[in-house]
C-alpha angles and dihedrals in degrees: 000000000000118000122229138056099297099072112135110228121184121197115203129199096223096194092051093051092044092052092047091050093046094054095038098055124055116253088234086088104101145138123267087263091056101256109148111239105167093119091047091052094046094045091050093047092050091048093049091048090051091051092047094050102036104030093210122194091214136016121197117191118194126191131198117268118248091217127066115275134205088278090066090052092051095043115018091196093058108145090348092143094050115114119239114267111262113255089231088062100039090053089061097054094088090058093042092053092049 
């Protein structure tokens, strides 16, 4: 990592990219043992493309918390209308985070 004030840092919303990848690539993408990996493939491709185009010094990827946050305390209806994450997507988060 370069020292100084001109380091390029990119902050990524991991859940957003994972959702985009999941819905952009068919769920027929899977391992030889049948584990669906479309979101993993799409997430990785988007990340590699970002690195290739932007040449960041640092990438920070943040994911949503599984437990309620301060936003839920402030507004108890926070994300109340949001649909539950599809199991086919949630099962890929371990690989995506690796």
